[in-house]
mmCIF file with all atom_site columns, C-alpha atoms and ligand atoms in Angstrom:
data_model
loop_
_atom_site.group_PDB
_atom_site.id
_atom_site.type_symbol
_atom_site.label_atom_id
_atom_site.label_alt_id
_atom_site.label_comp_id
_atom_site.label_asym_id
_atom_site.label_entity_id
_atom_site.label_seq_id
_atom_site.pdbx_PDB_ins_code
_atom_site.Cartn_x
_atom_site.Cartn_y
_atom_site.Cartn_z
_atom_site.occupancy
_atom_site.B_iso_or_equiv
_atom_site.pdbx_formal_charge
_atom_site.auth_seq_id
_atom_site.auth_comp_id
_atom_site.auth_asym_id
_atom_site.auth_atom_id
_atom_site.pdbx_PDB_model_num
ATOM   1   C CA . MET A 1 1   ? -8.442 -3.371  8.531   1.00 0.00 ? 1   MET A CA 1
ATOM   2   C CA . PRO A 1 2   ? -7.779 -4.796  5.037   1.00 0.00 ? 2   PRO A CA 1
ATOM   3   C CA . SER A 1 3   ? -4.682 -6.928  4.657   1.00 0.00 ? 3   SER A CA 1
ATOM   4   C CA . PRO A 1 4   ? -1.812 -5.348  2.704   1.00 0.00 ? 4   PRO A CA 1
ATOM   5   C CA . LYS A 1 5   ? -1.147 -6.102  -0.929  1.00 0.00 ? 5   LYS A CA 1
ATOM   6   C CA . LEU A 1 6   ? 2.556  -6.665  -1.450  1.00 0.00 ? 6   LEU A CA 1
ATOM   7   C CA . ALA A 1 7   ? 4.929  -6.271  -4.372  1.00 0.00 ? 7   ALA A CA 1
ATOM   8   C CA . VAL A 1 8   ? 8.188  -8.076  -3.649  1.00 0.00 ? 8   VAL A CA 1
ATOM   9   C CA . LEU A 1 9   ? 11.488 -7.187  -5.338  1.00 0.00 ? 9   LEU A CA 1
ATOM   10  C CA . ALA A 1 10  ? 14.157 -9.896  -5.235  1.00 0.00 ? 10  ALA A CA 1
ATOM   11  C CA . SER A 1 11  ? 17.347 -10.609 -7.158  1.00 0.00 ? 11  SER A CA 1
ATOM   12  C CA . GLY A 1 12  ? 18.451 -14.051 -6.109  1.00 0.00 ? 12  GLY A CA 1
ATOM   13  C CA . ARG A 1 13  ? 17.835 -17.198 -4.176  1.00 0.00 ? 13  ARG A CA 1
ATOM   14  C CA . GLY A 1 14  ? 14.548 -15.902 -2.786  1.00 0.00 ? 14  GLY A CA 1
ATOM   15  C CA . SER A 1 15  ? 14.537 -17.537 0.637   1.00 0.00 ? 15  SER A CA 1
ATOM   16  C CA . ASN A 1 16  ? 13.010 -14.446 2.220   1.00 0.00 ? 16  ASN A CA 1
ATOM   17  C CA . TYR A 1 17  ? 10.442 -14.299 -0.555  1.00 0.00 ? 17  TYR A CA 1
ATOM   18  C CA . LYS A 1 18  ? 9.614  -17.926 0.189   1.00 0.00 ? 18  LYS A CA 1
ATOM   19  C CA . ALA A 1 19  ? 9.360  -17.279 3.934   1.00 0.00 ? 19  ALA A CA 1
ATOM   20  C CA . ILE A 1 20  ? 6.853  -14.484 3.310   1.00 0.00 ? 20  ILE A CA 1
ATOM   21  C CA . GLN A 1 21  ? 4.874  -16.653 0.911   1.00 0.00 ? 21  GLN A CA 1
ATOM   22  C CA . GLU A 1 22  ? 4.801  -19.525 3.420   1.00 0.00 ? 22  GLU A CA 1
ATOM   23  C CA . ALA A 1 23  ? 3.804  -17.257 6.297   1.00 0.00 ? 23  ALA A CA 1
ATOM   24  C CA . ILE A 1 24  ? 0.825  -16.120 4.222   1.00 0.00 ? 24  ILE A CA 1
ATOM   25  C CA . LEU A 1 25  ? -0.115 -19.707 3.280   1.00 0.00 ? 25  LEU A CA 1
ATOM   26  C CA . ASN A 1 26  ? 0.155  -20.760 6.941   1.00 0.00 ? 26  ASN A CA 1
ATOM   27  C CA . ASP A 1 27  ? -2.023 -17.870 8.131   1.00 0.00 ? 27  ASP A CA 1
ATOM   28  C CA . GLN A 1 28  ? 0.860  -16.348 10.087  1.00 0.00 ? 28  GLN A CA 1
ATOM   29  C CA . LEU A 1 29  ? 0.817  -13.220 7.940   1.00 0.00 ? 29  LEU A CA 1
ATOM   30  C CA . ASP A 1 30  ? -2.381 -11.612 6.754   1.00 0.00 ? 30  ASP A CA 1
ATOM   31  C CA . ALA A 1 31  ? -1.253 -10.238 3.392   1.00 0.00 ? 31  ALA A CA 1
ATOM   32  C CA . GLU A 1 32  ? -1.314 -10.989 -0.312  1.00 0.00 ? 32  GLU A CA 1
ATOM   33  C CA . ILE A 1 33  ? 1.649  -11.086 -2.674  1.00 0.00 ? 33  ILE A CA 1
ATOM   34  C CA . ILE A 1 34  ? 0.391  -9.427  -5.842  1.00 0.00 ? 34  ILE A CA 1
ATOM   35  C CA . ILE A 1 35  ? 3.597  -9.672  -7.833  1.00 0.00 ? 35  ILE A CA 1
ATOM   36  C CA . LEU A 1 36  ? 7.268  -10.588 -7.623  1.00 0.00 ? 36  LEU A CA 1
ATOM   37  C CA . ILE A 1 37  ? 9.525  -8.352  -9.693  1.00 0.00 ? 37  ILE A CA 1
ATOM   38  C CA . THR A 1 38  ? 13.117 -9.314  -10.345 1.00 0.00 ? 38  THR A CA 1
ATOM   39  C CA . ASP A 1 39  ? 16.091 -7.802  -12.128 1.00 0.00 ? 39  ASP A CA 1
ATOM   40  C CA . LYS A 1 40  ? 17.664 -11.225 -12.776 1.00 0.00 ? 40  LYS A CA 1
ATOM   41  C CA . GLU A 1 41  ? 16.267 -13.441 -15.477 1.00 0.00 ? 41  GLU A CA 1
ATOM   42  C CA . LYS A 1 42  ? 17.413 -16.600 -13.695 1.00 0.00 ? 42  LYS A CA 1
ATOM   43  C CA . ALA A 1 43  ? 16.477 -15.597 -10.141 1.00 0.00 ? 43  ALA A CA 1
ATOM   44  C CA . PRO A 1 44  ? 15.278 -18.748 -8.281  1.00 0.00 ? 44  PRO A CA 1
ATOM   45  C CA . ALA A 1 45  ? 12.659 -16.566 -6.601  1.00 0.00 ? 45  ALA A CA 1
ATOM   46  C CA . ARG A 1 46  ? 10.734 -16.598 -9.904  1.00 0.00 ? 46  ARG A CA 1
ATOM   47  C CA . GLU A 1 47  ? 10.148 -20.336 -9.725  1.00 0.00 ? 47  GLU A CA 1
ATOM   48  C CA . ILE A 1 48  ? 9.085  -20.077 -6.089  1.00 0.00 ? 48  ILE A CA 1
ATOM   49  C CA . ALA A 1 49  ? 6.442  -17.521 -7.088  1.00 0.00 ? 49  ALA A CA 1
ATOM   50  C CA . ARG A 1 50  ? 5.287  -19.506 -10.100 1.00 0.00 ? 50  ARG A CA 1
ATOM   51  C CA . SER A 1 51  ? 4.949  -22.665 -8.014  1.00 0.00 ? 51  SER A CA 1
ATOM   52  C CA . ASN A 1 52  ? 2.365  -20.818 -5.964  1.00 0.00 ? 52  ASN A CA 1
ATOM   53  C CA . GLY A 1 53  ? 0.593  -19.295 -8.959  1.00 0.00 ? 53  GLY A CA 1
ATOM   54  C CA . THR A 1 54  ? 1.821  -15.808 -8.059  1.00 0.00 ? 54  THR A CA 1
ATOM   55  C CA . GLU A 1 55  ? 2.478  -13.375 -10.885 1.00 0.00 ? 55  GLU A CA 1
ATOM   56  C CA . GLU A 1 56  ? 6.167  -12.754 -11.429 1.00 0.00 ? 56  GLU A CA 1
ATOM   57  C CA . MET A 1 57  ? 8.015  -10.514 -13.805 1.00 0.00 ? 57  MET A CA 1
ATOM   58  C CA . TYR A 1 58  ? 11.579 -10.019 -14.939 1.00 0.00 ? 58  TYR A CA 1
ATOM   59  C CA . ILE A 1 59  ? 12.562 -6.482  -15.871 1.00 0.00 ? 59  ILE A CA 1
ATOM   60  C CA . PRO A 1 60  ? 16.087 -6.110  -17.320 1.00 0.00 ? 60  PRO A CA 1
ATOM   61  C CA . TYR A 1 61  ? 18.355 -3.812  -15.342 1.00 0.00 ? 61  TYR A CA 1
ATOM   62  C CA . ASP A 1 62  ? 20.635 -1.266  -16.982 1.00 0.00 ? 62  ASP A CA 1
ATOM   63  C CA . ARG A 1 63  ? 23.253 0.037   -14.541 1.00 0.00 ? 63  ARG A CA 1
ATOM   64  C CA . LYS A 1 64  ? 23.878 3.022   -16.786 1.00 0.00 ? 64  LYS A CA 1
ATOM   65  C CA . ASP A 1 65  ? 20.286 4.110   -16.390 1.00 0.00 ? 65  ASP A CA 1
ATOM   66  C CA . ARG A 1 66  ? 18.856 2.691   -13.169 1.00 0.00 ? 66  ARG A CA 1
ATOM   67  C CA . GLU A 1 67  ? 15.603 4.539   -13.653 1.00 0.00 ? 67  GLU A CA 1
ATOM   68  C CA . VAL A 1 68  ? 14.634 2.470   -16.696 1.00 0.00 ? 68  VAL A CA 1
ATOM   69  C CA . PHE A 1 69  ? 14.040 -0.511  -14.410 1.00 0.00 ? 69  PHE A CA 1
ATOM   70  C CA . GLU A 1 70  ? 12.576 1.634   -11.676 1.00 0.00 ? 70  GLU A CA 1
ATOM   71  C CA . ARG A 1 71  ? 10.132 3.499   -13.912 1.00 0.00 ? 71  ARG A CA 1
ATOM   72  C CA . GLU A 1 72  ? 8.793  0.229   -15.292 1.00 0.00 ? 72  GLU A CA 1
ATOM   73  C CA . ALA A 1 73  ? 8.622  -1.402  -11.848 1.00 0.00 ? 73  ALA A CA 1
ATOM   74  C CA . ALA A 1 74  ? 6.899  1.679   -10.392 1.00 0.00 ? 74  ALA A CA 1
ATOM   75  C CA . ARG A 1 75  ? 4.383  1.745   -13.241 1.00 0.00 ? 75  ARG A CA 1
ATOM   76  C CA . ILE A 1 76  ? 3.436  -1.886  -12.643 1.00 0.00 ? 76  ILE A CA 1
ATOM   77  C CA . ILE A 1 77  ? 3.301  -1.565  -8.867  1.00 0.00 ? 77  ILE A CA 1
ATOM   78  C CA . LYS A 1 78  ? 0.999  1.458   -9.122  1.00 0.00 ? 78  LYS A CA 1
ATOM   79  C CA . GLU A 1 79  ? -1.190 -0.190  -11.728 1.00 0.00 ? 79  GLU A CA 1
ATOM   80  C CA . LYS A 1 80  ? -1.732 -3.067  -9.314  1.00 0.00 ? 80  LYS A CA 1
ATOM   81  C CA . ASP A 1 81  ? -2.645 -0.843  -6.411  1.00 0.00 ? 81  ASP A CA 1
ATOM   82  C CA . VAL A 1 82  ? -0.051 -2.351  -4.086  1.00 0.00 ? 82  VAL A CA 1
ATOM   83  C CA . ASP A 1 83  ? 0.188  -1.191  -0.447  1.00 0.00 ? 83  ASP A CA 1
ATOM   84  C CA . LEU A 1 84  ? 3.754  -2.141  0.458   1.00 0.00 ? 84  LEU A CA 1
ATOM   85  C CA . VAL A 1 85  ? 6.915  -2.707  -1.575  1.00 0.00 ? 85  VAL A CA 1
ATOM   86  C CA . ILE A 1 86  ? 9.047  -5.407  0.025   1.00 0.00 ? 86  ILE A CA 1
ATOM   87  C CA . LEU A 1 87  ? 12.743 -5.597  -0.823  1.00 0.00 ? 87  LEU A CA 1
ATOM   88  C CA . ALA A 1 88  ? 13.797 -9.197  -0.223  1.00 0.00 ? 88  ALA A CA 1
ATOM   89  C CA . GLY A 1 89  ? 17.379 -9.533  -1.343  1.00 0.00 ? 89  GLY A CA 1
ATOM   90  C CA . PHE A 1 90  ? 17.045 -6.918  -4.071  1.00 0.00 ? 90  PHE A CA 1
ATOM   91  C CA . MET A 1 91  ? 20.727 -6.333  -4.766  1.00 0.00 ? 91  MET A CA 1
ATOM   92  C CA . ARG A 1 92  ? 20.570 -2.949  -6.482  1.00 0.00 ? 92  ARG A CA 1
ATOM   93  C CA . LEU A 1 93  ? 21.012 0.583   -5.320  1.00 0.00 ? 93  LEU A CA 1
ATOM   94  C CA . ILE A 1 94  ? 17.685 2.330   -5.379  1.00 0.00 ? 94  ILE A CA 1
ATOM   95  C CA . THR A 1 95  ? 17.489 5.884   -6.663  1.00 0.00 ? 95  THR A CA 1
ATOM   96  C CA . PRO A 1 96  ? 15.717 8.773   -4.929  1.00 0.00 ? 96  PRO A CA 1
ATOM   97  C CA . TYR A 1 97  ? 13.093 8.602   -7.688  1.00 0.00 ? 97  TYR A CA 1
ATOM   98  C CA . PHE A 1 98  ? 11.901 5.140   -6.621  1.00 0.00 ? 98  PHE A CA 1
ATOM   99  C CA . ILE A 1 99  ? 12.221 5.917   -2.912  1.00 0.00 ? 99  ILE A CA 1
ATOM   100 C CA . ASN A 1 100 ? 10.058 9.018   -3.316  1.00 0.00 ? 100 ASN A CA 1
ATOM   101 C CA . GLU A 1 101 ? 7.454  7.094   -5.300  1.00 0.00 ? 101 GLU A CA 1
ATOM   102 C CA . PHE A 1 102 ? 6.958  4.702   -2.380  1.00 0.00 ? 102 PHE A CA 1
ATOM   103 C CA . GLU A 1 103 ? 7.966  6.830   0.571   1.00 0.00 ? 103 GLU A CA 1
ATOM   104 C CA . GLY A 1 104 ? 7.004  5.199   3.846   1.00 0.00 ? 104 GLY A CA 1
ATOM   105 C CA . ARG A 1 105 ? 5.662  2.162   2.001   1.00 0.00 ? 105 ARG A CA 1
ATOM   106 C CA . MET A 1 106 ? 8.887  0.312   1.179   1.00 0.00 ? 106 MET A CA 1
ATOM   107 C CA . LEU A 1 107 ? 10.641 -2.095  3.561   1.00 0.00 ? 107 LEU A CA 1
ATOM   108 C CA . ASN A 1 108 ? 14.019 -3.824  3.425   1.00 0.00 ? 108 ASN A CA 1
ATOM   109 C CA . ILE A 1 109 ? 15.701 -6.648  5.320   1.00 0.00 ? 109 ILE A CA 1
ATOM   110 C CA . HIS A 1 110 ? 19.368 -6.370  6.191   1.00 0.00 ? 110 HIS A CA 1
ATOM   111 C CA . PRO A 1 111 ? 21.499 -9.123  7.769   1.00 0.00 ? 111 PRO A CA 1
ATOM   112 C CA . SER A 1 112 ? 22.926 -7.092  10.643  1.00 0.00 ? 112 SER A CA 1
ATOM   113 C CA . LEU A 1 113 ? 21.804 -5.347  13.769  1.00 0.00 ? 113 LEU A CA 1
ATOM   114 C CA . LEU A 1 114 ? 21.547 -1.890  12.212  1.00 0.00 ? 114 LEU A CA 1
ATOM   115 C CA . PRO A 1 115 ? 22.901 0.733   12.586  1.00 0.00 ? 115 PRO A CA 1
ATOM   116 C CA . ASN A 1 116 ? 25.947 -1.556  12.727  1.00 0.00 ? 116 ASN A CA 1
ATOM   117 C CA . PHE A 1 117 ? 27.409 -3.051  9.541   1.00 0.00 ? 117 PHE A CA 1
ATOM   118 C CA . LYS A 1 118 ? 25.526 -1.325  6.749   1.00 0.00 ? 118 LYS A CA 1
ATOM   119 C CA . GLY A 1 119 ? 26.141 -2.226  3.122   1.00 0.00 ? 119 GLY A CA 1
ATOM   120 C CA . LEU A 1 120 ? 27.486 -5.363  1.502   1.00 0.00 ? 120 LEU A CA 1
ATOM   121 C CA . ASP A 1 121 ? 28.656 -8.510  3.324   1.00 0.00 ? 121 ASP A CA 1
ATOM   122 C CA . ALA A 1 122 ? 27.186 -7.447  6.640   1.00 0.00 ? 122 ALA A CA 1
ATOM   123 C CA . GLN A 1 123 ? 27.684 -10.893 8.183   1.00 0.00 ? 123 GLN A CA 1
ATOM   124 C CA . THR A 1 124 ? 31.387 -10.840 7.288   1.00 0.00 ? 124 THR A CA 1
ATOM   125 C CA . GLN A 1 125 ? 31.699 -7.322  8.683   1.00 0.00 ? 125 GLN A CA 1
ATOM   126 C CA . ALA A 1 126 ? 30.165 -8.469  11.977  1.00 0.00 ? 126 ALA A CA 1
ATOM   127 C CA . PHE A 1 127 ? 32.305 -11.590 12.089  1.00 0.00 ? 127 PHE A CA 1
ATOM   128 C CA . GLU A 1 128 ? 35.498 -9.689  11.438  1.00 0.00 ? 128 GLU A CA 1
ATOM   129 C CA . ALA A 1 129 ? 34.614 -7.067  14.033  1.00 0.00 ? 129 ALA A CA 1
ATOM   130 C CA . GLY A 1 130 ? 34.528 -9.831  16.636  1.00 0.00 ? 130 GLY A CA 1
ATOM   131 C CA . VAL A 1 131 ? 31.085 -8.967  18.014  1.00 0.00 ? 131 VAL A CA 1
ATOM   132 C CA . LYS A 1 132 ? 29.422 -11.413 20.408  1.00 0.00 ? 132 LYS A CA 1
ATOM   133 C CA . GLU A 1 133 ? 25.986 -10.837 18.983  1.00 0.00 ? 133 GLU A CA 1
ATOM   134 C CA . ALA A 1 134 ? 24.756 -10.416 15.402  1.00 0.00 ? 134 ALA A CA 1
ATOM   135 C CA . GLY A 1 135 ? 21.335 -10.477 13.771  1.00 0.00 ? 135 GLY A CA 1
ATOM   136 C CA . CYS A 1 136 ? 18.999 -8.960  11.234  1.00 0.00 ? 136 CYS A CA 1
ATOM   137 C CA . THR A 1 137 ? 16.867 -5.861  10.839  1.00 0.00 ? 137 THR A CA 1
ATOM   138 C CA . VAL A 1 138 ? 13.758 -4.885  8.906   1.00 0.00 ? 138 VAL A CA 1
ATOM   139 C CA . HIS A 1 139 ? 13.567 -1.164  8.286   1.00 0.00 ? 139 HIS A CA 1
ATOM   140 C CA . VAL A 1 140 ? 11.710 1.430   6.256   1.00 0.00 ? 140 VAL A CA 1
ATOM   141 C CA . VAL A 1 141 ? 13.667 2.425   3.136   1.00 0.00 ? 141 VAL A CA 1
ATOM   142 C CA . THR A 1 142 ? 14.859 6.015   3.025   1.00 0.00 ? 142 THR A CA 1
ATOM   143 C CA . GLU A 1 143 ? 17.407 7.768   0.836   1.00 0.00 ? 143 GLU A CA 1
ATOM   144 C CA . GLU A 1 144 ? 20.330 6.897   3.074   1.00 0.00 ? 144 GLU A CA 1
ATOM   145 C CA . MET A 1 145 ? 21.212 3.226   2.553   1.00 0.00 ? 145 MET A CA 1
ATOM   146 C CA . ASP A 1 146 ? 20.290 0.849   5.413   1.00 0.00 ? 146 ASP A CA 1
ATOM   147 C CA . ALA A 1 147 ? 19.478 3.818   7.633   1.00 0.00 ? 147 ALA A CA 1
ATOM   148 C CA . GLY A 1 148 ? 15.683 4.173   7.633   1.00 0.00 ? 148 GLY A CA 1
ATOM   149 C CA . PRO A 1 149 ? 13.505 3.763   10.740  1.00 0.00 ? 149 PRO A CA 1
ATOM   150 C CA . ILE A 1 150 ? 13.897 0.301   12.272  1.00 0.00 ? 150 ILE A CA 1
ATOM   151 C CA . ILE A 1 151 ? 10.736 -1.798  12.534  1.00 0.00 ? 151 ILE A CA 1
ATOM   152 C CA . SER A 1 152 ? 12.111 -4.946  14.209  1.00 0.00 ? 152 SER A CA 1
ATOM   153 C CA . GLN A 1 153 ? 15.296 -6.898  14.822  1.00 0.00 ? 153 GLN A CA 1
ATOM   154 C CA . ARG A 1 154 ? 16.232 -10.441 15.821  1.00 0.00 ? 154 ARG A CA 1
ATOM   155 C CA . LYS A 1 155 ? 19.525 -11.381 17.423  1.00 0.00 ? 155 LYS A CA 1
ATOM   156 C CA . VAL A 1 156 ? 21.767 -14.446 17.242  1.00 0.00 ? 156 VAL A CA 1
ATOM   157 C CA . PRO A 1 157 ? 24.897 -15.305 19.235  1.00 0.00 ? 157 PRO A CA 1
ATOM   158 C CA . VAL A 1 158 ? 28.331 -15.404 17.648  1.00 0.00 ? 158 VAL A CA 1
ATOM   159 C CA . PHE A 1 159 ? 30.172 -18.446 19.011  1.00 0.00 ? 159 PHE A CA 1
ATOM   160 C CA . GLU A 1 160 ? 33.837 -19.082 19.666  1.00 0.00 ? 160 GLU A CA 1
ATOM   161 C CA . ASN A 1 161 ? 35.189 -20.971 16.628  1.00 0.00 ? 161 ASN A CA 1
ATOM   162 C CA . ASP A 1 162 ? 32.282 -19.705 14.533  1.00 0.00 ? 162 ASP A CA 1
ATOM   163 C CA . THR A 1 163 ? 32.542 -19.312 10.776  1.00 0.00 ? 163 THR A CA 1
ATOM   164 C CA . VAL A 1 164 ? 31.025 -16.643 8.540   1.00 0.00 ? 164 VAL A CA 1
ATOM   165 C CA . GLU A 1 165 ? 29.041 -19.365 6.783   1.00 0.00 ? 165 GLU A CA 1
ATOM   166 C CA . ALA A 1 166 ? 27.585 -20.739 10.009  1.00 0.00 ? 166 ALA A CA 1
ATOM   167 C CA . LEU A 1 167 ? 26.826 -17.253 11.288  1.00 0.00 ? 167 LEU A CA 1
ATOM   168 C CA . SER A 1 168 ? 25.130 -16.271 8.015   1.00 0.00 ? 168 SER A CA 1
ATOM   169 C CA . ALA A 1 169 ? 22.972 -19.408 8.127   1.00 0.00 ? 169 ALA A CA 1
ATOM   170 C CA . ARG A 1 170 ? 22.029 -18.682 11.749  1.00 0.00 ? 170 ARG A CA 1
ATOM   171 C CA . ILE A 1 171 ? 21.042 -15.130 10.817  1.00 0.00 ? 171 ILE A CA 1
ATOM   172 C CA . LEU A 1 172 ? 19.049 -16.319 7.789   1.00 0.00 ? 172 LEU A CA 1
ATOM   173 C CA . VAL A 1 173 ? 16.864 -18.548 9.976   1.00 0.00 ? 173 VAL A CA 1
ATOM   174 C CA . GLU A 1 174 ? 15.956 -15.451 11.982  1.00 0.00 ? 174 GLU A CA 1
ATOM   175 C CA . GLU A 1 175 ? 15.389 -13.367 8.842   1.00 0.00 ? 175 GLU A CA 1
ATOM   176 C CA . HIS A 1 176 ? 12.690 -15.778 7.778   1.00 0.00 ? 176 HIS A CA 1
ATOM   177 C CA . ILE A 1 177 ? 10.863 -15.321 11.084  1.00 0.00 ? 177 ILE A CA 1
ATOM   178 C CA . LEU A 1 178 ? 11.502 -11.588 11.232  1.00 0.00 ? 178 LEU A CA 1
ATOM   179 C CA . TYR A 1 179 ? 10.285 -10.436 7.828   1.00 0.00 ? 179 TYR A CA 1
ATOM   180 C CA . PRO A 1 180 ? 6.688  -11.696 8.027   1.00 0.00 ? 180 PRO A CA 1
ATOM   181 C CA . GLU A 1 181 ? 6.419  -10.409 11.619  1.00 0.00 ? 181 GLU A CA 1
ATOM   182 C CA . ALA A 1 182 ? 7.797  -6.999  10.692  1.00 0.00 ? 182 ALA A CA 1
ATOM   183 C CA . ILE A 1 183 ? 5.477  -6.617  7.692   1.00 0.00 ? 183 ILE A CA 1
ATOM   184 C CA . SER A 1 184 ? 2.530  -7.296  9.941   1.00 0.00 ? 184 SER A CA 1
ATOM   185 C CA . LYS A 1 185 ? 3.773  -4.959  12.663  1.00 0.00 ? 185 LYS A CA 1
ATOM   186 C CA . TYR A 1 186 ? 4.456  -2.142  10.213  1.00 0.00 ? 186 TYR A CA 1
ATOM   187 C CA . TRP A 1 187 ? 1.124  -2.495  8.460   1.00 0.00 ? 187 TRP A CA 1
ATOM   188 C CA . ASP A 1 188 ? -0.687 -2.377  11.790  1.00 0.00 ? 188 ASP A CA 1
ATOM   189 C CA . SER A 1 189 ? 1.130  0.865   12.571  1.00 0.00 ? 189 SER A CA 1
ATOM   190 C CA . VAL A 1 190 ? 0.363  2.660   9.296   1.00 0.00 ? 190 VAL A CA 1
ATOM   191 C CA . ALA A 1 191 ? -2.941 1.283   7.996   1.00 0.00 ? 191 ALA A CA 1
HETATM 192 C C1 . GRF B 2 .   ? 19.406 -11.801 2.830   1.00 0.00 ? 1   GRF B C1 1
HETATM 193 O O1 . GRF B 2 .   ? 20.494 -12.095 3.645   1.00 0.00 ? 1   GRF B O1 1
HETATM 194 C C2 . GRF B 2 .   ? 18.926 -10.395 3.074   1.00 0.00 ? 1   GRF B C2 1
HETATM 195 O O2 . GRF B 2 .   ? 19.068 -9.998  4.401   1.00 0.00 ? 1   GRF B O2 1
HETATM 196 C C3 . GRF B 2 .   ? 19.802 -9.574  2.186   1.00 0.00 ? 1   GRF B C3 1
HETATM 197 O O3 . GRF B 2 .   ? 19.983 -10.355 1.018   1.00 0.00 ? 1   GRF B O3 1
HETATM 198 C C4 . GRF B 2 .   ? 19.811 -11.733 1.342   1.00 0.00 ? 1   GRF B C4 1
HETATM 199 C C5 . GRF B 2 .   ? 18.759 -12.278 0.432   1.00 0.00 ? 1   GRF B C5 1
HETATM 200 O O4 . GRF B 2 .   ? 18.595 -13.661 0.565   1.00 0.00 ? 1   GRF B O4 1
HETATM 201 N N1 . GRF B 2 .   ? 19.230 -8.278  1.938   1.00 0.00 ? 1   GRF B N1 1
HETATM 202 P P1 . GRF B 2 .   ? 17.356 -14.393 -0.108  1.00 0.00 ? 1   GRF B P1 1
HETATM 203 O O5 . GRF B 2 .   ? 17.417 -14.119 -1.604  1.00 0.00 ? 1   GRF B O5 1
HETATM 204 O O6 . GRF B 2 .   ? 16.106 -13.869 0.505   1.00 0.00 ? 1   GRF B O6 1
HETATM 205 O O7 . GRF B 2 .   ? 17.565 -15.844 0.172   1.00 0.00 ? 1   GRF B O7 1
#
């Protein structure tokens, strides 16, 4: 079975992007990142991609017309014959147009044990709810936010005297293990 070609969308620090890139370099994930697309000109993820010689592209984002970004991103992704679209800290709402373009081929990582704590600041939501266990989820993207079919999850404990910062860092460590594993698992199930 051929390995999947990935397009990654990221907005920020890019630690999940980096984890995927490193998993590929270390032969833990059989895949190829074809392009990184970002909506933020200064996204650190761009430098991470460049440092590995991976194509990266900034497309300006207009909140008044979300589809401008999406149409351009979709055009490029299709041109490059990508298999999976990987949302790795892409901090924008995605319209039904883009979801339909890549139905069943777009994954997202969310820092909670879905279906709990959807949306923004999931780690804070979990912390404030007083749960004993938190974690992260990789799921297929569907029209309802953070609600598509779950591929995999990893759990972490929430300690007495914990802080949101410490909990978030603990979850992030697991995200970096989870995303490459989930990409591989999902590709095996659909390819
Ligand atoms: C991660 O916590 C991810 O779960 C969420 O956004 C954050 C992105 O972090 N969707 P990074 O840019 O990958 O470091």
